[in-house]
Structures are given as structure tokens and as C-alpha cells.
PDB file of C-alpha atoms in Angstrom:
ATOM      1  CA  UNK V   1      16.462   4.623  12.791  1.00 82.00           C
ATOM      2  CA  UNK V   2      12.665   4.237  13.056  1.00 85.00           C
ATOM      3  CA  UNK V   3      12.274   5.455   9.460  1.00 89.00           C
ATOM      4  CA  UNK V   4      14.581   2.710   8.151  1.00 92.00           C
ATOM      5  CA  UNK V   5      12.762   0.056  10.176  1.00 92.00           C
ATOM      6  CA  UNK V   6       9.360   1.228   8.884  1.00 92.00           C
ATOM      7  CA  UNK V   7      10.735   1.281   5.338  1.00 94.00           C
ATOM      8  CA  UNK V   8      11.993  -2.309   5.612  1.00 95.00           C
ATOM      9  CA  UNK V   9       8.705  -3.451   7.165  1.00 95.00           C
ATOM     10  CA  UNK V  10       6.795  -1.834   4.292  1.00 95.00           C
ATOM     11  CA  UNK V  11       9.040  -3.546   1.750  1.00 96.00           C
ATOM     12  CA  UNK V  12       8.611  -6.926   3.451  1.00 96.00           C
ATOM     13  CA  UNK V  13       4.856  -6.354   3.539  1.00 96.00           C
ATOM     14  CA  UNK V  14       4.849  -5.705  -0.209  1.00 96.00           C
ATOM     15  CA  UNK V  15       6.767  -8.935  -0.805  1.00 96.00           C
ATOM     16  CA  UNK V  16       4.272 -10.890   1.319  1.00 96.00           C
ATOM     17  CA  UNK V  17       1.318  -9.330  -0.509  1.00 96.00           C
ATOM     18  CA  UNK V  18       2.923 -10.259  -3.827  1.00 96.00           C
ATOM     19  CA  UNK V  19       3.014 -13.899  -2.675  1.00 96.00           C
ATOM     20  CA  UNK V  20      -0.611 -13.896  -1.483  1.00 96.00           C
ATOM     21  CA  UNK V  21      -2.532 -11.809  -4.054  1.00 96.00           C
ATOM     22  CA  UNK V  22      -2.591 -12.996  -7.686  1.00 96.00           C
ATOM     23  CA  UNK V  23      -1.890 -10.140 -10.078  1.00 94.00           C
ATOM     24  CA  UNK V  24       0.256  -8.279  -7.537  1.00 95.00           C
ATOM     25  CA  UNK V  25       3.905  -8.599  -8.551  1.00 95.00           C
ATOM     26  CA  UNK V  26       7.128  -7.344  -6.990  1.00 96.00           C
ATOM     27  CA  UNK V  27      10.310  -8.541  -8.706  1.00 94.00           C
ATOM     28  CA  UNK V  28      12.664  -8.508  -5.737  1.00 93.00           C
ATOM     29  CA  UNK V  29      13.649  -6.921  -2.443  1.00 95.00           C
ATOM     30  CA  UNK V  30      15.280  -3.917  -4.136  1.00 95.00           C
ATOM     31  CA  UNK V  31      12.105  -3.285  -6.099  1.00 96.00           C
ATOM     32  CA  UNK V  32      10.083  -3.694  -2.895  1.00 96.00           C
ATOM     33  CA  UNK V  33      12.266  -1.100  -1.151  1.00 96.00           C
ATOM     34  CA  UNK V  34      11.801   1.363  -4.011  1.00 96.00           C
ATOM     35  CA  UNK V  35       8.060   0.643  -4.200  1.00 96.00           C
ATOM     36  CA  UNK V  36       7.696   1.139  -0.434  1.00 96.00           C
ATOM     37  CA  UNK V  37       9.495   4.478  -0.690  1.00 96.00           C
ATOM     38  CA  UNK V  38       7.349   5.628  -3.628  1.00 96.00           C
ATOM     39  CA  UNK V  39       4.156   4.426  -1.935  1.00 96.00           C
ATOM     40  CA  UNK V  40       5.100   6.324   1.188  1.00 94.00           C
ATOM     41  CA  UNK V  41       5.763   9.518  -0.750  1.00 95.00           C
ATOM     42  CA  UNK V  42       2.616   9.200  -2.873  1.00 95.00           C
ATOM     43  CA  UNK V  43       0.567   8.403   0.218  1.00 94.00           C
ATOM     44  CA  UNK V  44       2.002  11.348   2.156  1.00 94.00           C
ATOM     45  CA  UNK V  45       1.313  13.839  -0.643  1.00 95.00           C
ATOM     46  CA  UNK V  46      -1.510  12.868  -2.972  1.00 94.00           C
ATOM     47  CA  UNK V  47      -2.979  10.335  -0.560  1.00 92.00           C
ATOM     48  CA  UNK V  48      -3.569  12.955   2.102  1.00 93.00           C
ATOM     49  CA  UNK V  49      -5.486  15.158  -0.327  1.00 95.00           C
ATOM     50  CA  UNK V  50      -7.512  12.262  -1.773  1.00 94.00           C
ATOM     51  CA  UNK V  51      -8.397  10.887   1.651  1.00 93.00           C
ATOM     52  CA  UNK V  52      -9.549  14.317   2.781  1.00 95.00           C
ATOM     53  CA  UNK V  53     -11.692  14.776  -0.327  1.00 95.00           C
ATOM     54  CA  UNK V  54     -13.097  11.256   0.005  1.00 94.00           C
ATOM     55  CA  UNK V  55     -13.857  11.619   3.714  1.00 94.00           C
ATOM     56  CA  UNK V  56     -17.655  11.755   3.255  1.00 94.00           C
ATOM     57  CA  UNK V  57     -17.612   8.552   1.172  1.00 94.00           C
ATOM     58  CA  UNK V  58     -15.251   6.932   3.646  1.00 93.00           C
ATOM     59  CA  UNK V  59     -17.629   7.725   6.498  1.00 95.00           C
ATOM     60  CA  UNK V  60     -20.643   6.518   4.486  1.00 95.00           C
ATOM     61  CA  UNK V  61     -18.945   3.195   3.712  1.00 94.00           C
ATOM     62  CA  UNK V  62     -17.628   2.747   7.263  1.00 94.00           C
ATOM     63  CA  UNK V  63     -14.027   3.145   6.101  1.00 91.00           C
ATOM     64  CA  UNK V  64     -14.090   0.770   3.133  1.00 93.00           C
ATOM     65  CA  UNK V  65     -13.627   3.575   0.608  1.00 94.00           C
ATOM     66  CA  UNK V  66     -10.235   4.176   2.192  1.00 94.00           C
ATOM     67  CA  UNK V  67      -9.090   0.935   0.547  1.00 94.00           C
ATOM     68  CA  UNK V  68     -10.349   2.167  -2.836  1.00 95.00           C
ATOM     69  CA  UNK V  69      -8.168   5.256  -2.459  1.00 95.00           C
ATOM     70  CA  UNK V  70      -5.231   3.097  -1.380  1.00 96.00           C
ATOM     71  CA  UNK V  71      -5.784   0.824  -4.403  1.00 95.00           C
ATOM     72  CA  UNK V  72      -5.576   3.891  -6.640  1.00 95.00           C
ATOM     73  CA  UNK V  73      -2.358   4.992  -4.951  1.00 95.00           C
ATOM     74  CA  UNK V  74      -0.864   1.515  -5.369  1.00 95.00           C
ATOM     75  CA  UNK V  75      -1.844   1.545  -9.035  1.00 94.00           C
ATOM     76  CA  UNK V  76      -0.249   4.993  -9.372  1.00 94.00           C
ATOM     77  CA  UNK V  77       2.981   3.736  -7.795  1.00 94.00           C
ATOM     78  CA  UNK V  78       3.148   0.860 -10.290  1.00 94.00           C
ATOM     79  CA  UNK V  79       3.493   3.422 -13.057  1.00 93.00           C
ATOM     80  CA  UNK V  80       6.543   4.913 -11.334  1.00 94.00           C
ATOM     81  CA  UNK V  81       8.441   1.846 -10.077  1.00 95.00           C
ATOM     82  CA  UNK V  82       9.821  -0.589 -12.659  1.00 95.00           C
ATOM     83  CA  UNK V  83       9.352  -4.198 -11.584  1.00 94.00           C
ATOM     84  CA  UNK V  84       6.244  -3.427  -9.522  1.00 96.00           C
ATOM     85  CA  UNK V  85       3.044  -4.434 -11.333  1.00 96.00           C
ATOM     86  CA  UNK V  86      -0.607  -4.745 -10.399  1.00 96.00           C
ATOM     87  CA  UNK V  87      -2.837  -6.236 -13.076  1.00 95.00           C
ATOM     88  CA  UNK V  88      -6.082  -4.430 -12.269  1.00 92.00           C
ATOM     89  CA  UNK V  89      -8.379  -2.844  -9.727  1.00 93.00           C
ATOM     90  CA  UNK V  90      -9.239  -5.965  -7.739  1.00 95.00           C
ATOM     91  CA  UNK V  91      -5.636  -7.074  -7.166  1.00 96.00           C
ATOM     92  CA  UNK V  92      -4.858  -3.491  -6.096  1.00 95.00           C
ATOM     93  CA  UNK V  93      -7.930  -3.360  -3.821  1.00 96.00           C
ATOM     94  CA  UNK V  94      -7.302  -6.698  -2.125  1.00 96.00           C
ATOM     95  CA  UNK V  95      -3.589  -5.908  -2.084  1.00 95.00           C
ATOM     96  CA  UNK V  96      -4.331  -2.694  -0.174  1.00 95.00           C
ATOM     97  CA  UNK V  97      -6.342  -4.631   2.404  1.00 96.00           C
ATOM     98  CA  UNK V  98      -3.717  -7.345   2.844  1.00 96.00           C
ATOM     99  CA  UNK V  99      -0.926  -4.748   2.841  1.00 96.00           C
ATOM    100  CA  UNK V 100      -2.609  -2.864   5.691  1.00 95.00           C
ATOM    101  CA  UNK V 101      -3.089  -6.066   7.690  1.00 96.00           C
ATOM    102  CA  UNK V 102       0.416  -7.442   7.096  1.00 96.00           C
ATOM    103  CA  UNK V 103       2.211  -4.177   7.790  1.00 95.00           C
ATOM    104  CA  UNK V 104       0.182  -3.650  10.984  1.00 95.00           C
ATOM    105  CA  UNK V 105       1.002  -7.182  12.132  1.00 96.00           C
ATOM    106  CA  UNK V 106       4.722  -6.812  11.342  1.00 94.00           C
ATOM    107  CA  UNK V 107       4.899  -3.439  13.105  1.00 93.00           C
ATOM    108  CA  UNK V 108       3.190  -4.952  16.162  1.00 94.00           C
ATOM    109  CA  UNK V 109       5.654  -7.852  16.187  1.00 93.00           C
ATOM    110  CA  UNK V 110       8.668  -5.546  15.917  1.00 91.00           C
ATOM    111  CA  UNK V 111       7.499  -3.135  18.618  1.00 86.00           C
ATOM    112  CA  UNK V 112       6.612  -5.938  21.054  1.00 69.00           C
TER     113      UNK V 112
END
């Protein structure tokens, strides 16, 4: 049950980010669900490897490079999910930051 709740929270977070960040587009809730699933899978596989390899840069930049890696993973997911588009690096970068904040806030609200 927790997996489904996290999946829905991730999809809602993507929809909120699409409303806030120009150049970050999600066509609907179904697309957001698929994008959240793909982002989760890409993050769990390739993201783990990239974050490990980028650990020295992440430490040097006090964690900010983590958002660069997440922006790359978001951009990668846009190539897989139809209806999910990010128009460049900066929308992906700021989208990664807002996505982390929104999903953390929504998870805190649900678990409270």
C-alpha cells in the first residue's frame, strides 16, 4: 500500500512542478503516473550509479550537484514517457529542486 501512496504522491508532485516551472510539461495525471514510475525506475538503477560516481562533486558542491544528476535523470525520463517534456537543462534543474521540495512536503503531510 505504501508503494501506491508514494507513486501517487510522486505523480502529484510532477503535476505541481509542471504548473510552477516553465518548460516542464506533463500532459495529464496518467502521464504523470507513468513518468513517476519511469523516474523511480531510472533513479533506482542508473541514478544510484551516477550518484555514487558523482559523490566527490556532490560533496565539493555541498550537495548541489545532486540536482544536476537528478536533472539528467528527468531529461532521460522525458525520452521514454510520451507526454512528458522538459525543454532544456534549466527547467530540468529547477524542476528537480522543486520536485524534491514538493514531494517531501506532500510526504510529510500524508504521514502526519
